Protein backbone atom coordinates (compact mmCIF):
# COMPACT_ATOMS: atom_id res chain seq x y z
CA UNK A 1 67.29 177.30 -29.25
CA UNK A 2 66.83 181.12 -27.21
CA UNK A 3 63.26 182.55 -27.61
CA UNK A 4 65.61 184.97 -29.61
CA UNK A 5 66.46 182.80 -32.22
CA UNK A 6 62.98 180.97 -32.22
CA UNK A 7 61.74 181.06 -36.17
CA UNK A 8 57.88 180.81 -37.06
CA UNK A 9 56.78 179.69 -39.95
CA UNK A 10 54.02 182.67 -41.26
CA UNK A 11 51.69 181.69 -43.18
CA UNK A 12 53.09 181.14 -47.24
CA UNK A 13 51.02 183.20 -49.31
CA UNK A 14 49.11 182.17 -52.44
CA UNK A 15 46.45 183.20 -55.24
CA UNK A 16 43.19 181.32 -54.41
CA UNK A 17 43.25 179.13 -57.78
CA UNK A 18 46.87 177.44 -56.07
CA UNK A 19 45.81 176.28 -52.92
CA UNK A 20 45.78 172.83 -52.71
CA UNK A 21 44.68 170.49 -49.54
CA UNK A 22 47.01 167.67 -48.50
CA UNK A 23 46.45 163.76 -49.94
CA UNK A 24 46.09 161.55 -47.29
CA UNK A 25 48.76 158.43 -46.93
CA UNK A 26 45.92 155.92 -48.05
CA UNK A 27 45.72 157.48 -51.38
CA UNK A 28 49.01 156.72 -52.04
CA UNK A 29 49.66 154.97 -55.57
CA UNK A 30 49.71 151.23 -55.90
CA UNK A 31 53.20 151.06 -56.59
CA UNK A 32 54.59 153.42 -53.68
CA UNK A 33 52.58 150.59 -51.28
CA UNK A 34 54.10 147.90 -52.83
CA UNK A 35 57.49 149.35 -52.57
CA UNK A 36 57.06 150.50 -49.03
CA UNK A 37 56.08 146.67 -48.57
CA UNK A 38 59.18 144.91 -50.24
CA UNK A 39 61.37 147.30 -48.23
CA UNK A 40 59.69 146.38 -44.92
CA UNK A 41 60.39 142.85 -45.25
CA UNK A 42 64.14 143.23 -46.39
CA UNK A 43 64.80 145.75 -43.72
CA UNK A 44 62.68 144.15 -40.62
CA UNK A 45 65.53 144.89 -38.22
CA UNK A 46 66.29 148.39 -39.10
CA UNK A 47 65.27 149.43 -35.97
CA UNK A 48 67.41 147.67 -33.35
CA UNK A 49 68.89 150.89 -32.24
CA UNK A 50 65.88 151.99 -30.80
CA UNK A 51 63.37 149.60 -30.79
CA UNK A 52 59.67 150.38 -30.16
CA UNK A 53 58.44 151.35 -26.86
CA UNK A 54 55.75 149.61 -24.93
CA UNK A 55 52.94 151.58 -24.94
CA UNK A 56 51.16 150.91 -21.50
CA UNK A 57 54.80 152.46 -20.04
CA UNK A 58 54.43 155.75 -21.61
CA UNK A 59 52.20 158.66 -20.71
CA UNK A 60 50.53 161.72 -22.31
CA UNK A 61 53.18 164.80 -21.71
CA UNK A 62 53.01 167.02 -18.39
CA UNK A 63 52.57 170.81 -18.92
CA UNK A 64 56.09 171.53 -18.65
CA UNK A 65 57.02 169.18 -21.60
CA UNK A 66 54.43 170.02 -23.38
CA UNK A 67 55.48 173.97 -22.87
CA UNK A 68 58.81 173.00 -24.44
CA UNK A 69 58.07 170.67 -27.17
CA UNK A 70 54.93 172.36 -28.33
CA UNK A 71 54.70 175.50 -27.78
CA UNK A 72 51.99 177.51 -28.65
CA UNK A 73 52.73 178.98 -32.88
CA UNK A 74 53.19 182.53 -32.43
CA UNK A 75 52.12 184.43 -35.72
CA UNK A 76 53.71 187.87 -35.03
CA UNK A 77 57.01 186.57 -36.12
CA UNK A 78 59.04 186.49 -38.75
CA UNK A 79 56.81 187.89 -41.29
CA UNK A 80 59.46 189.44 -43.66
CA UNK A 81 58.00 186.49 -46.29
CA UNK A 82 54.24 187.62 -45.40
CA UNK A 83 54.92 190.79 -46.26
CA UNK A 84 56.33 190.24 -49.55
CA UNK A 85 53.71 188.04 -50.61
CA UNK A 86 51.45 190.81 -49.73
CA UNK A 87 53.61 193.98 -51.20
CA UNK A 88 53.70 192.12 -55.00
CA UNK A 89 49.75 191.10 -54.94
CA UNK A 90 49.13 194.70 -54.32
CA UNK A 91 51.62 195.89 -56.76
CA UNK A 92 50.07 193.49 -59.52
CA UNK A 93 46.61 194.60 -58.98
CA UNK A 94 47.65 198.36 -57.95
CA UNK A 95 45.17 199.60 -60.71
CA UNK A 96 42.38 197.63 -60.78
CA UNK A 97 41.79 196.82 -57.22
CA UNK A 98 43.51 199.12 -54.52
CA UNK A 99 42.05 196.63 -51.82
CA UNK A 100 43.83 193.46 -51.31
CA UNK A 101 41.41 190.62 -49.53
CA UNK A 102 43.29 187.41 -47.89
CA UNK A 103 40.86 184.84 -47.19
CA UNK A 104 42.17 182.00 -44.83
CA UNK A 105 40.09 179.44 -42.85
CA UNK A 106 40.00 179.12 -39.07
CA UNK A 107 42.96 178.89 -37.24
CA UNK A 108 45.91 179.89 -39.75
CA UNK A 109 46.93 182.88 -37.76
CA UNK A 110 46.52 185.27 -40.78
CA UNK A 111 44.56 187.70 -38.37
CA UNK A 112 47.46 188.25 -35.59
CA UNK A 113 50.07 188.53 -38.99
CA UNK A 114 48.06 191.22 -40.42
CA UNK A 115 47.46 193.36 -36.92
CA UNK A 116 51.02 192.74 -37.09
CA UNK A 117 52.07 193.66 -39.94
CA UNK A 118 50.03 196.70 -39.68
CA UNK A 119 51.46 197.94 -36.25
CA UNK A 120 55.09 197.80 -37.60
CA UNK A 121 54.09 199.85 -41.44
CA UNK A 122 52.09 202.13 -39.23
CA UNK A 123 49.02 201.44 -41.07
CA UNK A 124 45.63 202.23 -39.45
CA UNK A 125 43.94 199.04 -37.65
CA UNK A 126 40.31 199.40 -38.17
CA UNK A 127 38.28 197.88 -35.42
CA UNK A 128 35.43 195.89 -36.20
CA UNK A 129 31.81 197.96 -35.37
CA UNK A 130 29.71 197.84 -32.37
CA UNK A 131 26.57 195.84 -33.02
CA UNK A 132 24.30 198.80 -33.22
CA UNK A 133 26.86 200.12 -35.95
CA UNK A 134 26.00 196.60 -37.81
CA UNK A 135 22.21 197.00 -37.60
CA UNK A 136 22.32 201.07 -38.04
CA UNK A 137 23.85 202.53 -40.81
CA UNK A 138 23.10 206.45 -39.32
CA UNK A 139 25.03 204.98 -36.62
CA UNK A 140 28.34 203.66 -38.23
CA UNK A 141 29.77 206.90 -38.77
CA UNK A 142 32.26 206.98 -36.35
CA UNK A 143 33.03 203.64 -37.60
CA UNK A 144 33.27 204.47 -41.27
CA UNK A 145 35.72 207.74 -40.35
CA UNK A 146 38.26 205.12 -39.74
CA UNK A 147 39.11 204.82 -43.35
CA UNK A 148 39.88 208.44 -44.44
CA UNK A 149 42.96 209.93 -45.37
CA UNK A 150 45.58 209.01 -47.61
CA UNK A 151 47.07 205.93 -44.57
CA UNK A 152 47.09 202.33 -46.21
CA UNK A 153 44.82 200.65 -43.40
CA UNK A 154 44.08 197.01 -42.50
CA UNK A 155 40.75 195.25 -41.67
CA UNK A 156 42.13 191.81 -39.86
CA UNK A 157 38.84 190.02 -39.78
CA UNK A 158 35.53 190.66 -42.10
CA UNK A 159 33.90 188.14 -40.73
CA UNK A 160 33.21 190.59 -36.84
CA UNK A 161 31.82 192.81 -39.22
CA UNK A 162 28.52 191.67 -39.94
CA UNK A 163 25.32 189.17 -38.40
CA UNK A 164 23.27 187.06 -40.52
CA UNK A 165 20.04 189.10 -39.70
CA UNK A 166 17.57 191.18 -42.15
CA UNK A 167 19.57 194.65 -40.80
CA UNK A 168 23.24 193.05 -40.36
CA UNK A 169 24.08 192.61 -43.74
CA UNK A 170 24.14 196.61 -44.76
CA UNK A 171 27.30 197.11 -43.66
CA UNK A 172 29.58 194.65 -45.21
CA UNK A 173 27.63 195.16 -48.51
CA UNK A 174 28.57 198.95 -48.31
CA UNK A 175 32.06 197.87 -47.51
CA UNK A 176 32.22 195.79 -50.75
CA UNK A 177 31.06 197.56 -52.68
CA UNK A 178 33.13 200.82 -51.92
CA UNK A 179 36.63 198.81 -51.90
CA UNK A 180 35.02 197.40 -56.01
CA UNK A 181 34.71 201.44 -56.41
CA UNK A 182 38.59 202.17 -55.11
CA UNK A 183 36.87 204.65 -52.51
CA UNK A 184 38.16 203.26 -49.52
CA UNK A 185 42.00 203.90 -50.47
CA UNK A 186 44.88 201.22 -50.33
CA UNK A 187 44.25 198.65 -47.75
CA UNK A 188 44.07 195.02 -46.59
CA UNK A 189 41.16 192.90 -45.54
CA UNK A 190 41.42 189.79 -43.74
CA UNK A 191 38.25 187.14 -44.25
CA UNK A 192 37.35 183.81 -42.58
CA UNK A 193 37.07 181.48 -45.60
CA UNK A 194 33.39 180.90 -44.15
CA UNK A 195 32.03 184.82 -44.70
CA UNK A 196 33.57 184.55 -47.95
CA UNK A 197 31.88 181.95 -49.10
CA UNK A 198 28.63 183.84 -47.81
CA UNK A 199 29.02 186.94 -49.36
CA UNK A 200 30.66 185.47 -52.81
CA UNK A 201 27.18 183.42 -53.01
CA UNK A 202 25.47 187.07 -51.87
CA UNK A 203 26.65 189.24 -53.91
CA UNK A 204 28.15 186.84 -57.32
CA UNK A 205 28.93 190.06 -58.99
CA UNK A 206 31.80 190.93 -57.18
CA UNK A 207 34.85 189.58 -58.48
CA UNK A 208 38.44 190.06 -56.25
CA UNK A 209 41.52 188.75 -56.66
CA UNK A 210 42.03 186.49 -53.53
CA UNK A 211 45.40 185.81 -51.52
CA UNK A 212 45.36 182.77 -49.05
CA UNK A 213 47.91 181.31 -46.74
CA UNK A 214 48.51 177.16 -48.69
CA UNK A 215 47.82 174.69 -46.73
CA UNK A 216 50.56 172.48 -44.88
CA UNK A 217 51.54 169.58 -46.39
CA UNK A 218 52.94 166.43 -44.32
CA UNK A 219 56.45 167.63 -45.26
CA UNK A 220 56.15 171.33 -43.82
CA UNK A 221 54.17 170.13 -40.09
CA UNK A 222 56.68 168.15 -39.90
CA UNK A 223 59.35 170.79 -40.15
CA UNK A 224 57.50 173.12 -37.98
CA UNK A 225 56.92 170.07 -35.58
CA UNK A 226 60.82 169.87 -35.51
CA UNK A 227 61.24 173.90 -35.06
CA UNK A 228 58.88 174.52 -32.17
CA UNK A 229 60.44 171.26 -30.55
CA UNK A 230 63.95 173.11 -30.43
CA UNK A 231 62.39 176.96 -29.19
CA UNK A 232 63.17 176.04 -25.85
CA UNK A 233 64.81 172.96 -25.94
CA UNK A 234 68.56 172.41 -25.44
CA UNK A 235 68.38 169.02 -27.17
CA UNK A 236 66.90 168.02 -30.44
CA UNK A 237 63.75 165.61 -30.19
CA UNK A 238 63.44 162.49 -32.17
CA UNK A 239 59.82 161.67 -32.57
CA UNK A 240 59.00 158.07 -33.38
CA UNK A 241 56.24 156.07 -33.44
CA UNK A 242 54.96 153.84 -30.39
CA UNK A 243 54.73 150.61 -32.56
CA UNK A 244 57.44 150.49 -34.35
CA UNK A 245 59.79 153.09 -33.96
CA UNK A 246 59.54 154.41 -38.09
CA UNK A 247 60.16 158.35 -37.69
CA UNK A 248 57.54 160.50 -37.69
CA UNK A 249 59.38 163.59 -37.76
CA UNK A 250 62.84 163.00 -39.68
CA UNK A 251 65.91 164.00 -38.25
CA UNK A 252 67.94 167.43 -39.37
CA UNK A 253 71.62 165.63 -38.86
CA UNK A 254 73.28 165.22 -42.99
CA UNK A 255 72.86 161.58 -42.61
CA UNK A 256 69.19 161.38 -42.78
CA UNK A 257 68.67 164.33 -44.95
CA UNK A 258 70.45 162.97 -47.70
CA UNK A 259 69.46 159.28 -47.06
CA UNK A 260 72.36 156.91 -46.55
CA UNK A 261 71.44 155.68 -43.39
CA UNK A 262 68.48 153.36 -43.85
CA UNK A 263 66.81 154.38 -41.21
CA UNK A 264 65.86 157.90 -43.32
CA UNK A 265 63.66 155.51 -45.48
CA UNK A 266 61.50 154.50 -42.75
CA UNK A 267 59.15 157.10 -42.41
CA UNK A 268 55.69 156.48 -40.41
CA UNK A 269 52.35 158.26 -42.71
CA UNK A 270 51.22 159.87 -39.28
CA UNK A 271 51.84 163.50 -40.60
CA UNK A 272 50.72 162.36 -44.10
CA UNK A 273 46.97 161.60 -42.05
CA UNK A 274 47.45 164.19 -39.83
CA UNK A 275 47.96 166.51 -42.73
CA UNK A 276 44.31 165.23 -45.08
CA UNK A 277 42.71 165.22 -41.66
CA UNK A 278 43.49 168.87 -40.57
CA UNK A 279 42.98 170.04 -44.16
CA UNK A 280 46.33 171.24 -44.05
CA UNK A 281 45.33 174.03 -41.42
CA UNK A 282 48.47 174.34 -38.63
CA UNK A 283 46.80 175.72 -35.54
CA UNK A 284 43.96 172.30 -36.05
CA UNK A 285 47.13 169.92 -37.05
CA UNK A 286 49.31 171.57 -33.66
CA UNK A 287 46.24 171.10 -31.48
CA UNK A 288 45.88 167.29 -32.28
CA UNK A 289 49.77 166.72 -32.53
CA UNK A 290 49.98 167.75 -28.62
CA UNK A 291 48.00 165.15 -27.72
CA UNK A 292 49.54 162.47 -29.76
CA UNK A 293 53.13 162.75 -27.96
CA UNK A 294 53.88 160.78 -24.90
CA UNK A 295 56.92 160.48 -23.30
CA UNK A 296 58.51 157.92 -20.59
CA UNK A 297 57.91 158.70 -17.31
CA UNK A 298 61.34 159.27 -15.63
CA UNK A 299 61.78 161.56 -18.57
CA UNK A 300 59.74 164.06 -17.37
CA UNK A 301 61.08 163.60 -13.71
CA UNK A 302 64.86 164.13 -15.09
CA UNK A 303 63.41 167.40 -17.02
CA UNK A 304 62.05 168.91 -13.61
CA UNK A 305 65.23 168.22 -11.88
CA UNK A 306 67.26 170.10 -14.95
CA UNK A 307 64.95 172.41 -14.96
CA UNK A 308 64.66 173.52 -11.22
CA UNK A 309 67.47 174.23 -8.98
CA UNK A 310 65.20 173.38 -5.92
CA UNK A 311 64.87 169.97 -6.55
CA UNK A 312 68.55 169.28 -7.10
CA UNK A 313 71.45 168.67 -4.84
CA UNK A 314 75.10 169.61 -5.56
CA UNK A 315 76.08 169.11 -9.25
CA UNK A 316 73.06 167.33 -10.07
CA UNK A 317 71.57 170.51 -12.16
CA UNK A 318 73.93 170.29 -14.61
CA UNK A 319 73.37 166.89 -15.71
CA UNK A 320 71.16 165.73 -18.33
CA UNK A 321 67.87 163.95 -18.09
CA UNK A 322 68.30 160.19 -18.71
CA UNK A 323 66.88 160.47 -21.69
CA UNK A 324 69.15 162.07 -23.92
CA UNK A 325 71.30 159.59 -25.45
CA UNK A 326 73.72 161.05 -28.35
CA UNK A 327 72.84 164.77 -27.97
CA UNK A 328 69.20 163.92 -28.60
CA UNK A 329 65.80 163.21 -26.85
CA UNK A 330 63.16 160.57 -27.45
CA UNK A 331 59.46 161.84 -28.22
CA UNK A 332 56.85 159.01 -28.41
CA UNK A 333 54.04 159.36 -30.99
CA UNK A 334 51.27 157.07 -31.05
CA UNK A 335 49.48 155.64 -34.06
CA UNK A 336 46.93 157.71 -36.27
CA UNK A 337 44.23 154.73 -35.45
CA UNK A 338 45.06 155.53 -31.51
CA UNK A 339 44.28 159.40 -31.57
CA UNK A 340 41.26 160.51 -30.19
CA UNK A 341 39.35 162.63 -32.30
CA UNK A 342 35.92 165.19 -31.43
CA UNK A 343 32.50 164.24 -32.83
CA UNK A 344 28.56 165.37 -32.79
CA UNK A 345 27.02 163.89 -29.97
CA UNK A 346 24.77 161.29 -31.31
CA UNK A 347 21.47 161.99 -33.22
CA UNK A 348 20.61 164.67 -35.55
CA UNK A 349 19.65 168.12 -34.15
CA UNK A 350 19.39 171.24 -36.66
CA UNK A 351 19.89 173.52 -33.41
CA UNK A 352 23.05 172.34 -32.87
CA UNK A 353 23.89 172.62 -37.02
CA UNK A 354 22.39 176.24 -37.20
CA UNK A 355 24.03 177.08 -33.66
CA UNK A 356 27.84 175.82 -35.19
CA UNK A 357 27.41 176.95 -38.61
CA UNK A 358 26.11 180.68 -37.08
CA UNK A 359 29.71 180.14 -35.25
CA UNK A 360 31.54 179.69 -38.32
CA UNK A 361 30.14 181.95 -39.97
CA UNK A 362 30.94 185.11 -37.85
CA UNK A 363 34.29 183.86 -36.07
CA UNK A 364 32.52 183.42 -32.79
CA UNK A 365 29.58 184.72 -31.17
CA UNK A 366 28.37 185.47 -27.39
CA UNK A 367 24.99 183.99 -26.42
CA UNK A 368 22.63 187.05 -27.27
CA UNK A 369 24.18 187.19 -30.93
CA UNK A 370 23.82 183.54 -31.20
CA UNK A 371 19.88 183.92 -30.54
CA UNK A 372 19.67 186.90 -32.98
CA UNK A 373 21.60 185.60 -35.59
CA UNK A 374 19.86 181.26 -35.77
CA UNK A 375 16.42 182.10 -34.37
CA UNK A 376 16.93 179.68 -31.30
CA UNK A 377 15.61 180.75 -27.95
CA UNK A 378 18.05 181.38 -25.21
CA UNK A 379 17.16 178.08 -23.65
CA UNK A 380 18.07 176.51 -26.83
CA UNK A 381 21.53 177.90 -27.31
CA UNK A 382 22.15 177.47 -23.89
CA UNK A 383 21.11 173.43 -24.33
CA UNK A 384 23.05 173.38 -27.19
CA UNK A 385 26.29 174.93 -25.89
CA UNK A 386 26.13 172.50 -22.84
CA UNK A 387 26.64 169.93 -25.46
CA UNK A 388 29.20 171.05 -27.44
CA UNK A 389 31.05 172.05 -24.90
CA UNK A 390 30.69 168.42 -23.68
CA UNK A 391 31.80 167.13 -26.65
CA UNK A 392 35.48 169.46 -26.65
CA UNK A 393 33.45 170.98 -30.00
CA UNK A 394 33.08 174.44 -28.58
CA UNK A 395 35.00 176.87 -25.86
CA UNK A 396 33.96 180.38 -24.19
CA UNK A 397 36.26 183.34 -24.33
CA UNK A 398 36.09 186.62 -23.72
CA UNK A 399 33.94 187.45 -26.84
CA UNK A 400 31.77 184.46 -26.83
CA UNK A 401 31.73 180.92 -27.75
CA UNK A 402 34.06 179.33 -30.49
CA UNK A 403 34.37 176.07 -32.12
CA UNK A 404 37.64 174.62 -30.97
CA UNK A 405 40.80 173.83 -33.57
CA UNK A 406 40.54 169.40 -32.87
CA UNK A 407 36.53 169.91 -33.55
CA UNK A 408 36.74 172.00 -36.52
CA UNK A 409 37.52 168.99 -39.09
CA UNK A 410 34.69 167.17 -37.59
CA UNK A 411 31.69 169.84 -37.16
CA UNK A 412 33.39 171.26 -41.60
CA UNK A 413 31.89 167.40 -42.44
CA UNK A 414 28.99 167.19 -40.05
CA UNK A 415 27.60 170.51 -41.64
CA UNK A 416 28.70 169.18 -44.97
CA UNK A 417 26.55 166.63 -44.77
CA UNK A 418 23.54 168.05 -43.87
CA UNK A 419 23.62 170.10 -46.83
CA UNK A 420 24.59 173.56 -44.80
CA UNK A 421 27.06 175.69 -47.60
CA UNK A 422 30.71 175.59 -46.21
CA UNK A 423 33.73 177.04 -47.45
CA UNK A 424 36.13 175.91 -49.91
CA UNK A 425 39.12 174.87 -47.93
């Protein structure tokens, strides 16, 4: 598949009250566990085709295959569905609330489709405030001038609007309160499910309708799992499973779709676990997915030689790697119980819950916000950082720190349980 023909999947659009997070595989019904059982034992040599491979002869991906197989999800594209979604849920509430909000949790994307979308309408994109804006209304006028005119606008993310301090709070209450009123015009806000939750327990009052992108089910990863394996590729990849060889991403050829070949029946629960685990959130599920893959080491030695014209000799650039067999390539996925998963260093520490949840909260913060907005000294936050870093739970960029997309699951719970407010998806 050309870059050109490369398809995203956009986010899928959906009134709060229908979201729904995905059931893991071990909550599966007593009877689906008993059939799966039965059919085990009457088909235990399904897989002779393409038996299991050894695990201690595969490896972990190299960059190039992991370039081509899993590239990163790119959420400018196709978003002819996105807008749609968008378009009717302002035409429904067109007279009671001009201002549409779209409240998504981390790592969905739904910030780079709304800049997006708001380039190619030739909306205005308002930029989030300086922090002296945030902590000085007289000074937020230059800020606030953003939204006149008659222009439908777009605000991608609420949550850069605001700090959790005695003076940060002004502006974001303004802002609610004057999209409730209809002042502000016809526009779009984008919200990190974590402010939301903040200012819906603020300010209980205000009632908006809510779009939010649904969460992925086992059934649609593994469809986008299958997609981003074929932007690049000029093969399609079978993934299977270490152990046993059960698919873990089925097929697209008639045969398995429509399941007379047996081997359509044998479906690992990896995506199923992946799926419950992520909370159905792609860019956390794609992050953990990468490292699950491995591959068989002469594969990735064939790929370099198809791939680069330096390292071949005569007609050897136009052959295949070794391993495609029947217009397809093998992709090795190991078991759910193998993957390696983030967690809290050991021992309770409220710095390091007020530090992440601060995080959350405002969709990243640089170290002087971080000591302004949790009360922790800069030694502290520096301490802390060094930790969660450690740990793979946090990474730097150019606006500060962030928690990363395989830590999120893990720091949502660890919060959770020490009775810190998180958000509802």
């Amino acid at each position: 598949m050309t870059d050109d023909q490369k398809k995203e999947q956009p986010p899928i659009l959906v009134a709060r009250d229908q979201w729904s997070i995905p059931v893991s595989s071990v909550q599966r019904t007593l009877a689906d566990g008993i059939k799966a059982f039965v059919t085990r034992i009457r088909q235990s040599t399904w897989l002779e085709d393409s038996p299991a491979q050894d695990a201690e002869k595969l490896k972990p991906l190299s960059k190039r295959r992991l370039a081509r197989w899993t590239p990163p999800p790119e959420w400018n594209r196709e978003l002819a569905g996105f807008a749609d979604a968008i378009d009717s849920w302002q035409q429904r509430w067109a007279d009671t609330q001009p201002v549409s909000f779209l409240v998504a949790p981390p790592f969905t994307g739904v910030q780079t489709s709304l800049e997006t979308l708001c380039r190619d309408r030739g909306w205005k994109l308002i930029e989030p405030p300086e922090s002296y804006s945030i902590h000085r209304a007289e000074d937020a006028q230059k800020w606030w001038s953003q939204f006149e005119g008659d222009t439908p606008w777009v605000l991608p993310e609420l949550a850069h609007c605001w700090l959790r301090t005695p003076t940060g709070l002004r502006l974001i209450r303004r802002l609610l309160g004057a999209a409730a009123s209809g002042e502000l015009g016809k526009g779009i806000v984008g919200s990190s499910s974590w402010t939301w939750k903040y200012w819906s327990h603020l300010m209980p009052e205000l009632r908006f309708a809510v779009l939010t992108p649904q969460a992925y089910d086992h059934a649609r990863l593994g469809q986008w799992f299958r997609d981003l394996s074929q932007y690049q590729s000029q093969t399609e990849v079978h993934f299977r499973l270490t152990t046993n060889g059960s698919w873990v991403v089925t097929p697209l050829d008639d045969a398995h779709k429509n399941g007379s070949n047996k081997r359509a029946q044998k479906v690992s629960t990896f995506l199923r676990d992946l799926a419950s685990w992520s909370r159905g959130i792609p860019e956390v599920a794609w992050a953990v997915w990468r490292d699950s893959l491995r591959t068989e080491p002469e594969d990735d030695l064939d790929e370099a030689v198809l791939q680069d014209g330096s390292d071949c000799e005569g007609d050897r650039a136009s052959e295949k790697p070794k391993a495609v067999v029947n217009g397809y390539q093998h992709g090795w996925v190991i078991p759910w119980s193998q993957v390696s998963l983030p967690s809290l260093p050991p021992g309770e520490s409220r710095p390091l819950a007020f530090l992440l949840h601060s995080l959350l909260l405002h969709g990243g913060l640089d170290n002087e916000r971080l000591e302004i907005t949790t009360g922790l000294s800069a030694d502290d936050v520096g301490i802390c950082l060094h930790s969660l870093r450690r740990a793979e739970l946090v990474t730097s960029h150019a606006r500060g720190w962030f928690v990363t997309p395989k830590g999120y699951p893990a720091i949502r719970r660890y919060l959770l349980s020490e009775g810190f407010m998180v958000d509802g998806f």
